[in-house]
Amino acid sequence: MLSLYRIDSMKFLKTTLVAAAIAVAPTAASAASIALDFFSSGQLSEARDAKNAFDYSVSTASENFEGFAVGTSTLNGLNTGIGTITTVPGNNPGASAIGITSESIVRNSTAFGRYNTTFSGQKWLDSNDNADVILDIGDTGDANRLSLFITDVDDVGAIAFQILSTNGVMDFVYNGTQKLANGNLILAMFDFGASLASEYTITLSIDAGDGFGIDDLNATVVPLPAGGLLLLTAIGGLAVFRRWKKA
């Protein structure tokens, strides 16, 4: 009778393990993706709420540029809490470019529709009318999500704005078909699925004598899905069963 109980228990554990493995198997829904939410300059509070909802999990790294001196540039690579930021110079810098015009630069006041988005903060990173702002995501622990605010994109009309990943898994191109309002606010949300954020480089690209601001970058870890918890429970149960069988 005891032997039959052991056999039935083993079958149960095997069934549980199979079910758990199916639950955590990669699906199209878990693939890497990008989502953009558009807000007006007067909707910063609503944008923050949307960002907090996306960043609901454990934060592993962040950057709001408050720790940098005004005028700090990406000339030698700007080492931030999220990773290293570099800049590809533009071909036609606009009137808003300041300092080293071939580099992105930290500013602390509203400029040409670009501004700080950090609560009680002042500083933000200005693309300074350059072509590309490149974020090489660094050691963000187990983070598999990234969010950031982008201000004042495409307020001159019909400009392509691109967000590109290193390996092309998450290429996204926003082709402006009409002029957006000055000071518009975009919440960019990256979900890397089963991959780590540190495996990616994000490129924000716009090159038409226009610029944008970047602020409030945040890397987070999405909690283990229910299927993963089921798998861990099954493995733990199997270990207990084996110890009991040996005894």
PDB file of C-alpha atoms in Angstrom:
ATOM      1  CA  MET A   1       0.000   0.000   0.000  1.00  0.00           C
ATOM      2  CA  LEU A   2       2.837   2.340   0.833  1.00  0.00           C
ATOM      3  CA  SER A   3       4.474   1.530  -2.499  1.00  0.00           C
ATOM      4  CA  LEU A   4       1.310   2.432  -4.394  1.00  0.00           C
ATOM      5  CA  TYR A   5       1.124   5.755  -2.563  1.00  0.00           C
ATOM      6  CA  ARG A   6       4.698   6.539  -3.600  1.00  0.00           C
ATOM      7  CA  ILE A   7       3.969   5.745  -7.243  1.00  0.00           C
ATOM      8  CA  ASP A   8       0.857   7.938  -7.253  1.00  0.00           C
ATOM      9  CA  SER A   9       2.785  10.777  -5.625  1.00  0.00           C
ATOM     10  CA  MET A  10       5.525  10.567  -8.225  1.00  0.00           C
ATOM     11  CA  LYS A  11       2.936  10.698 -11.008  1.00  0.00           C
ATOM     12  CA  PHE A  12       1.400  13.752  -9.393  1.00  0.00           C
ATOM     13  CA  LEU A  13       4.771  15.505  -9.158  1.00  0.00           C
ATOM     14  CA  LYS A  14       5.629  14.671 -12.766  1.00  0.00           C
ATOM     15  CA  THR A  15       2.272  16.013 -13.913  1.00  0.00           C
ATOM     16  CA  THR A  16       2.799  19.175 -11.885  1.00  0.00           C
ATOM     17  CA  LEU A  17       6.272  19.674 -13.328  1.00  0.00           C
ATOM     18  CA  VAL A  18       5.001  19.275 -16.887  1.00  0.00           C
ATOM     19  CA  ALA A  19       2.162  21.720 -16.272  1.00  0.00           C
ATOM     20  CA  ALA A  20       4.571  24.224 -14.743  1.00  0.00           C
ATOM     21  CA  ALA A  21       7.005  23.900 -17.646  1.00  0.00           C
ATOM     22  CA  ILE A  22       4.195  24.650 -20.093  1.00  0.00           C
ATOM     23  CA  ALA A  23       3.141  27.646 -18.013  1.00  0.00           C
ATOM     24  CA  VAL A  24       6.592  29.258 -18.179  1.00  0.00           C
ATOM     25  CA  ALA A  25       7.389  28.309 -21.781  1.00  0.00           C
ATOM     26  CA  PRO A  26       8.164  31.318 -24.015  1.00  0.00           C
ATOM     27  CA  THR A  27       5.136  32.687 -25.847  1.00  0.00           C
ATOM     28  CA  ALA A  28       4.526  35.526 -28.243  1.00  0.00           C
ATOM     29  CA  ALA A  29       3.043  37.488 -25.361  1.00  0.00           C
ATOM     30  CA  SER A  30       6.343  37.353 -23.452  1.00  0.00           C
ATOM     31  CA  ALA A  31       8.477  38.558 -26.366  1.00  0.00           C
ATOM     32  CA  ALA A  32      10.354  41.853 -26.091  1.00  0.00           C
ATOM     33  CA  SER A  33       8.221  44.878 -26.918  1.00  0.00           C
ATOM     34  CA  ILE A  34       8.002  48.665 -26.855  1.00  0.00           C
ATOM     35  CA  ALA A  35       4.983  50.777 -25.964  1.00  0.00           C
ATOM     36  CA  LEU A  36       4.699  54.550 -26.229  1.00  0.00           C
ATOM     37  CA  ASP A  37       2.109  56.668 -24.424  1.00  0.00           C
ATOM     38  CA  PHE A  38       1.663  60.254 -25.618  1.00  0.00           C
ATOM     39  CA  PHE A  39       0.788  63.113 -23.251  1.00  0.00           C
ATOM     40  CA  SER A  40       0.631  66.882 -23.440  1.00  0.00           C
ATOM     41  CA  SER A  41       2.943  69.073 -21.368  1.00  0.00           C
ATOM     42  CA  GLY A  42       0.067  69.666 -18.964  1.00  0.00           C
ATOM     43  CA  GLN A  43      -0.414  65.964 -18.274  1.00  0.00           C
ATOM     44  CA  LEU A  44       2.832  65.269 -16.412  1.00  0.00           C
ATOM     45  CA  SER A  45       0.959  64.008 -13.344  1.00  0.00           C
ATOM     46  CA  GLU A  46      -1.041  61.534 -15.434  1.00  0.00           C
ATOM     47  CA  ALA A  47       2.162  60.466 -17.209  1.00  0.00           C
ATOM     48  CA  ARG A  48       3.851  59.792 -13.872  1.00  0.00           C
ATOM     49  CA  ASP A  49       0.908  57.651 -12.794  1.00  0.00           C
ATOM     50  CA  ALA A  50       1.166  55.633 -16.014  1.00  0.00           C
ATOM     51  CA  LYS A  51       4.911  55.221 -15.496  1.00  0.00           C
ATOM     52  CA  ASN A  52       4.433  54.082 -11.904  1.00  0.00           C
ATOM     53  CA  ALA A  53       1.911  51.514 -13.093  1.00  0.00           C
ATOM     54  CA  PHE A  54       4.456  50.124 -15.557  1.00  0.00           C
ATOM     55  CA  ASP A  55       7.231  50.288 -12.928  1.00  0.00           C
ATOM     56  CA  TYR A  56       5.117  48.508 -10.318  1.00  0.00           C
ATOM     57  CA  SER A  57       7.826  45.930  -9.600  1.00  0.00           C
ATOM     58  CA  VAL A  58      11.216  46.068  -7.870  1.00  0.00           C
ATOM     59  CA  SER A  59      13.509  48.857  -9.112  1.00  0.00           C
ATOM     60  CA  THR A  60      17.144  47.839  -9.649  1.00  0.00           C
ATOM     61  CA  ALA A  61      18.591  50.988 -11.238  1.00  0.00           C
ATOM     62  CA  SER A  62      17.512  54.520 -12.098  1.00  0.00           C
ATOM     63  CA  GLU A  63      18.745  57.865 -13.403  1.00  0.00           C
ATOM     64  CA  ASN A  64      17.176  61.335 -13.200  1.00  0.00           C
ATOM     65  CA  PHE A  65      20.349  63.397 -13.866  1.00  0.00           C
ATOM     66  CA  GLU A  66      19.963  65.335 -10.597  1.00  0.00           C
ATOM     67  CA  GLY A  67      23.446  64.206  -9.544  1.00  0.00           C
ATOM     68  CA  PHE A  68      25.202  65.756 -12.548  1.00  0.00           C
ATOM     69  CA  ALA A  69      26.435  69.324 -12.807  1.00  0.00           C
ATOM     70  CA  VAL A  70      24.640  71.521 -15.298  1.00  0.00           C
ATOM     71  CA  GLY A  71      26.594  71.506 -18.552  1.00  0.00           C
ATOM     72  CA  THR A  72      27.896  67.937 -18.147  1.00  0.00           C
ATOM     73  CA  SER A  73      28.083  66.385 -21.609  1.00  0.00           C
ATOM     74  CA  THR A  74      28.330  62.921 -23.154  1.00  0.00           C
ATOM     75  CA  LEU A  75      31.735  63.777 -24.691  1.00  0.00           C
ATOM     76  CA  ASN A  76      33.558  60.869 -23.027  1.00  0.00           C
ATOM     77  CA  GLY A  77      30.463  58.800 -22.407  1.00  0.00           C
ATOM     78  CA  LEU A  78      28.110  59.773 -19.592  1.00  0.00           C
ATOM     79  CA  ASN A  79      28.119  57.020 -16.976  1.00  0.00           C
ATOM     80  CA  THR A  80      24.653  56.941 -15.423  1.00  0.00           C
ATOM     81  CA  GLY A  81      22.792  54.717 -13.009  1.00  0.00           C
ATOM     82  CA  ILE A  82      21.302  52.851 -15.970  1.00  0.00           C
ATOM     83  CA  GLY A  83      24.326  52.620 -18.275  1.00  0.00           C
ATOM     84  CA  THR A  84      26.578  54.695 -20.507  1.00  0.00           C
ATOM     85  CA  ILE A  85      25.091  57.377 -22.759  1.00  0.00           C
ATOM     86  CA  THR A  86      26.885  58.565 -25.895  1.00  0.00           C
ATOM     87  CA  THR A  87      25.881  60.860 -28.743  1.00  0.00           C
ATOM     88  CA  VAL A  88      26.167  60.821 -32.536  1.00  0.00           C
ATOM     89  CA  PRO A  89      26.444  64.425 -33.816  1.00  0.00           C
ATOM     90  CA  GLY A  90      23.691  65.859 -35.981  1.00  0.00           C
ATOM     91  CA  ASN A  91      24.153  67.361 -39.406  1.00  0.00           C
ATOM     92  CA  ASN A  92      22.040  70.412 -38.767  1.00  0.00           C
ATOM     93  CA  PRO A  93      22.020  71.632 -35.146  1.00  0.00           C
ATOM     94  CA  GLY A  94      19.182  74.014 -34.393  1.00  0.00           C
ATOM     95  CA  ALA A  95      19.054  77.254 -32.466  1.00  0.00           C
ATOM     96  CA  SER A  96      18.552  75.450 -29.148  1.00  0.00           C
ATOM     97  CA  ALA A  97      21.990  73.751 -29.181  1.00  0.00           C
ATOM     98  CA  ILE A  98      24.384  74.968 -26.478  1.00  0.00           C
ATOM     99  CA  GLY A  99      27.874  74.188 -25.143  1.00  0.00           C
ATOM    100  CA  ILE A 100      29.549  71.341 -27.018  1.00  0.00           C
ATOM    101  CA  THR A 101      26.953  71.202 -29.764  1.00  0.00           C
ATOM    102  CA  SER A 102      28.078  67.754 -30.932  1.00  0.00           C
ATOM    103  CA  GLU A 103      27.138  66.205 -27.573  1.00  0.00           C
ATOM    104  CA  SER A 104      24.046  65.763 -25.428  1.00  0.00           C
ATOM    105  CA  ILE A 105      24.149  67.957 -22.356  1.00  0.00           C
ATOM    106  CA  VAL A 106      22.597  68.176 -18.873  1.00  0.00           C
ATOM    107  CA  ARG A 107      20.344  71.206 -18.425  1.00  0.00           C
ATOM    108  CA  ASN A 108      18.269  72.505 -15.527  1.00  0.00           C
ATOM    109  CA  SER A 109      15.652  74.766 -17.049  1.00  0.00           C
ATOM    110  CA  THR A 110      12.920  74.451 -19.640  1.00  0.00           C
ATOM    111  CA  ALA A 111      14.336  74.964 -23.118  1.00  0.00           C
ATOM    112  CA  PHE A 112      12.411  74.937 -26.380  1.00  0.00           C
ATOM    113  CA  GLY A 113       9.698  72.676 -24.985  1.00  0.00           C
ATOM    114  CA  ARG A 114      12.061  70.272 -23.211  1.00  0.00           C
ATOM    115  CA  TYR A 115      12.014  70.035 -19.441  1.00  0.00           C
ATOM    116  CA  ASN A 116      12.607  68.106 -16.229  1.00  0.00           C
ATOM    117  CA  THR A 117      10.036  65.415 -15.391  1.00  0.00           C
ATOM    118  CA  THR A 118      11.379  64.319 -11.987  1.00  0.00           C
ATOM    119  CA  PHE A 119       9.114  65.193  -9.073  1.00  0.00           C
ATOM    120  CA  SER A 120      10.789  68.078  -7.171  1.00  0.00           C
ATOM    121  CA  GLY A 121      13.730  67.811  -9.591  1.00  0.00           C
ATOM    122  CA  GLN A 122      15.335  70.291 -11.964  1.00  0.00           C
ATOM    123  CA  LYS A 123      17.711  68.521 -14.342  1.00  0.00           C
ATOM    124  CA  TRP A 124      17.342  66.451 -17.501  1.00  0.00           C
ATOM    125  CA  LEU A 125      19.443  65.393 -20.494  1.00  0.00           C
ATOM    126  CA  ASP A 126      19.077  67.413 -23.702  1.00  0.00           C
ATOM    127  CA  SER A 127      19.869  65.749 -27.041  1.00  0.00           C
ATOM    128  CA  ASN A 128      21.151  69.186 -28.041  1.00  0.00           C
ATOM    129  CA  ASP A 129      19.753  68.778 -31.580  1.00  0.00           C
ATOM    130  CA  ASN A 130      22.006  65.802 -32.330  1.00  0.00           C
ATOM    131  CA  ALA A 131      21.243  62.745 -34.447  1.00  0.00           C
ATOM    132  CA  ASP A 132      21.406  59.866 -31.955  1.00  0.00           C
ATOM    133  CA  VAL A 133      21.400  59.463 -28.205  1.00  0.00           C
ATOM    134  CA  ILE A 134      22.621  55.940 -27.429  1.00  0.00           C
ATOM    135  CA  LEU A 135      22.067  54.174 -24.104  1.00  0.00           C
ATOM    136  CA  ASP A 136      24.228  51.099 -23.570  1.00  0.00           C
ATOM    137  CA  ILE A 137      22.372  49.534 -20.655  1.00  0.00           C
ATOM    138  CA  GLY A 138      24.798  48.497 -17.939  1.00  0.00           C
ATOM    139  CA  ASP A 139      24.557  46.308 -14.852  1.00  0.00           C
ATOM    140  CA  THR A 140      20.919  46.612 -13.864  1.00  0.00           C
ATOM    141  CA  GLY A 141      20.746  43.333 -11.982  1.00  0.00           C
ATOM    142  CA  ASP A 142      17.880  41.120 -13.060  1.00  0.00           C
ATOM    143  CA  ALA A 143      15.933  44.007 -14.593  1.00  0.00           C
ATOM    144  CA  ASN A 144      13.810  43.052 -17.576  1.00  0.00           C
ATOM    145  CA  ARG A 145      11.937  46.334 -17.986  1.00  0.00           C
ATOM    146  CA  LEU A 146      12.994  49.911 -18.703  1.00  0.00           C
ATOM    147  CA  SER A 147      10.962  53.105 -18.807  1.00  0.00           C
ATOM    148  CA  LEU A 148      11.846  56.726 -19.493  1.00  0.00           C
ATOM    149  CA  PHE A 149      10.306  60.079 -20.359  1.00  0.00           C
ATOM    150  CA  ILE A 150      11.078  61.847 -23.649  1.00  0.00           C
ATOM    151  CA  THR A 151      10.009  65.454 -24.099  1.00  0.00           C
ATOM    152  CA  ASP A 152       9.315  67.639 -27.119  1.00  0.00           C
ATOM    153  CA  VAL A 153       9.614  65.067 -29.920  1.00  0.00           C
ATOM    154  CA  ASP A 154       8.636  66.103 -33.450  1.00  0.00           C
ATOM    155  CA  ASP A 155       7.253  69.554 -32.705  1.00  0.00           C
ATOM    156  CA  VAL A 156       8.431  70.809 -36.107  1.00  0.00           C
ATOM    157  CA  GLY A 157       6.465  68.227 -38.083  1.00  0.00           C
ATOM    158  CA  ALA A 158       6.923  64.999 -40.065  1.00  0.00           C
ATOM    159  CA  ILE A 159      10.159  63.750 -38.542  1.00  0.00           C
ATOM    160  CA  ALA A 160      11.127  60.094 -38.081  1.00  0.00           C
ATOM    161  CA  PHE A 161      11.890  59.211 -34.481  1.00  0.00           C
ATOM    162  CA  GLN A 162      13.422  55.792 -33.874  1.00  0.00           C
ATOM    163  CA  ILE A 163      13.971  53.572 -30.857  1.00  0.00           C
ATOM    164  CA  LEU A 164      16.310  50.734 -31.833  1.00  0.00           C
ATOM    165  CA  SER A 165      17.592  47.750 -29.880  1.00  0.00           C
ATOM    166  CA  THR A 166      21.033  46.195 -30.288  1.00  0.00           C
ATOM    167  CA  ASN A 167      19.895  43.005 -31.971  1.00  0.00           C
ATOM    168  CA  GLY A 168      16.859  44.302 -33.814  1.00  0.00           C
ATOM    169  CA  VAL A 169      14.376  42.425 -31.641  1.00  0.00           C
ATOM    170  CA  MET A 170      12.543  45.605 -30.686  1.00  0.00           C
ATOM    171  CA  ASP A 171      12.947  48.032 -33.551  1.00  0.00           C
ATOM    172  CA  PHE A 172      10.370  50.797 -33.416  1.00  0.00           C
ATOM    173  CA  VAL A 173      10.004  53.731 -35.784  1.00  0.00           C
ATOM    174  CA  TYR A 174       7.659  56.645 -35.217  1.00  0.00           C
ATOM    175  CA  ASN A 175       7.155  58.417 -38.518  1.00  0.00           C
ATOM    176  CA  GLY A 176       5.651  61.795 -37.784  1.00  0.00           C
ATOM    177  CA  THR A 177       2.851  62.631 -40.177  1.00  0.00           C
ATOM    178  CA  GLN A 178       1.838  65.827 -38.463  1.00  0.00           C
ATOM    179  CA  LYS A 179       3.349  68.354 -36.125  1.00  0.00           C
ATOM    180  CA  LEU A 180       3.039  67.472 -32.439  1.00  0.00           C
ATOM    181  CA  ALA A 181       2.442  70.124 -29.808  1.00  0.00           C
ATOM    182  CA  ASN A 182       5.444  71.953 -28.399  1.00  0.00           C
ATOM    183  CA  GLY A 183       6.476  70.333 -25.118  1.00  0.00           C
ATOM    184  CA  ASN A 184       4.755  67.026 -25.839  1.00  0.00           C
ATOM    185  CA  LEU A 185       5.628  64.196 -23.466  1.00  0.00           C
ATOM    186  CA  ILE A 186       6.219  60.558 -24.371  1.00  0.00           C
ATOM    187  CA  LEU A 187       6.428  57.679 -21.910  1.00  0.00           C
ATOM    188  CA  ALA A 188       8.580  54.957 -23.511  1.00  0.00           C
ATOM    189  CA  MET A 189       8.140  51.513 -21.951  1.00  0.00           C
ATOM    190  CA  PHE A 190      10.458  48.632 -22.842  1.00  0.00           C
ATOM    191  CA  ASP A 191       9.568  45.095 -21.817  1.00  0.00           C
ATOM    192  CA  PHE A 192      12.443  42.698 -22.550  1.00  0.00           C
ATOM    193  CA  GLY A 193      10.440  39.578 -21.713  1.00  0.00           C
ATOM    194  CA  ALA A 194      12.711  36.757 -20.575  1.00  0.00           C
ATOM    195  CA  SER A 195      15.878  38.685 -21.458  1.00  0.00           C
ATOM    196  CA  LEU A 196      17.862  41.000 -19.197  1.00  0.00           C
ATOM    197  CA  ALA A 197      17.799  44.726 -19.884  1.00  0.00           C
ATOM    198  CA  SER A 198      21.624  44.723 -19.794  1.00  0.00           C
ATOM    199  CA  GLU A 199      21.656  42.780 -23.079  1.00  0.00           C
ATOM    200  CA  TYR A 200      20.337  45.802 -24.979  1.00  0.00           C
ATOM    201  CA  THR A 201      21.471  49.132 -26.359  1.00  0.00           C
ATOM    202  CA  ILE A 202      18.713  51.674 -26.988  1.00  0.00           C
ATOM    203  CA  THR A 203      19.140  54.347 -29.660  1.00  0.00           C
ATOM    204  CA  LEU A 204      16.907  57.418 -29.720  1.00  0.00           C
ATOM    205  CA  SER A 205      17.340  58.902 -33.157  1.00  0.00           C
ATOM    206  CA  ILE A 206      16.151  62.117 -34.774  1.00  0.00           C
ATOM    207  CA  ASP A 207      18.170  64.235 -37.193  1.00  0.00           C
ATOM    208  CA  ALA A 208      16.494  67.273 -38.673  1.00  0.00           C
ATOM    209  CA  GLY A 209      17.785  70.151 -36.599  1.00  0.00           C
ATOM    210  CA  ASP A 210      15.320  69.238 -33.858  1.00  0.00           C
ATOM    211  CA  GLY A 211      15.927  67.906 -30.374  1.00  0.00           C
ATOM    212  CA  PHE A 212      14.332  66.200 -27.382  1.00  0.00           C
ATOM    213  CA  GLY A 213      14.840  65.779 -23.655  1.00  0.00           C
ATOM    214  CA  ILE A 214      15.328  62.554 -21.668  1.00  0.00           C
ATOM    215  CA  ASP A 215      14.581  62.026 -17.989  1.00  0.00           C
ATOM    216  CA  ASP A 216      13.528  59.544 -15.295  1.00  0.00           C
ATOM    217  CA  LEU A 217      15.032  56.314 -16.598  1.00  0.00           C
ATOM    218  CA  ASN A 218      14.067  53.357 -14.454  1.00  0.00           C
ATOM    219  CA  ALA A 219      14.948  49.645 -14.706  1.00  0.00           C
ATOM    220  CA  THR A 220      12.709  47.167 -12.916  1.00  0.00           C
ATOM    221  CA  VAL A 221      12.275  43.447 -12.340  1.00  0.00           C
ATOM    222  CA  VAL A 222       8.905  41.921 -13.131  1.00  0.00           C
ATOM    223  CA  PRO A 223       7.933  39.379 -10.440  1.00  0.00           C
ATOM    224  CA  LEU A 224       8.101  35.695 -11.358  1.00  0.00           C
ATOM    225  CA  PRO A 225       4.887  34.678 -13.176  1.00  0.00           C
ATOM    226  CA  ALA A 226       2.470  32.258 -11.559  1.00  0.00           C
ATOM    227  CA  GLY A 227       3.813  29.501 -13.811  1.00  0.00           C
ATOM    228  CA  GLY A 228       7.303  30.057 -12.448  1.00  0.00           C
ATOM    229  CA  LEU A 229       6.044  29.837  -8.886  1.00  0.00           C
ATOM    230  CA  LEU A 230       4.245  26.614  -9.785  1.00  0.00           C
ATOM    231  CA  LEU A 231       7.471  25.184 -11.176  1.00  0.00           C
ATOM    232  CA  LEU A 232       9.439  26.098  -8.039  1.00  0.00           C
ATOM    233  CA  THR A 233       6.724  24.580  -5.847  1.00  0.00           C
ATOM    234  CA  ALA A 234       6.799  21.351  -7.862  1.00  0.00           C
ATOM    235  CA  ILE A 235      10.599  21.130  -7.678  1.00  0.00           C
ATOM    236  CA  GLY A 236      10.497  21.719  -3.942  1.00  0.00           C
ATOM    237  CA  GLY A 237       7.827  19.062  -3.554  1.00  0.00           C
ATOM    238  CA  LEU A 238       9.909  16.597  -5.528  1.00  0.00           C
ATOM    239  CA  ALA A 239      12.910  17.217  -3.274  1.00  0.00           C
ATOM    240  CA  VAL A 240      10.801  16.612  -0.164  1.00  0.00           C
ATOM    241  CA  PHE A 241       9.345  13.454  -1.696  1.00  0.00           C
ATOM    242  CA  ARG A 242      12.818  12.073  -2.460  1.00  0.00           C
ATOM    243  CA  ARG A 243      14.021  12.703   1.095  1.00  0.00           C
ATOM    244  CA  TRP A 244      10.889  11.004   2.452  1.00  0.00           C
ATOM    245  CA  LYS A 245      11.407   8.013   0.125  1.00  0.00           C
ATOM    246  CA  LYS A 246      15.025   7.559   1.289  1.00  0.00           C
ATOM    247  CA  ALA A 247      13.904   7.694   4.911  1.00  0.00           C
TER     248      ALA A 247
END
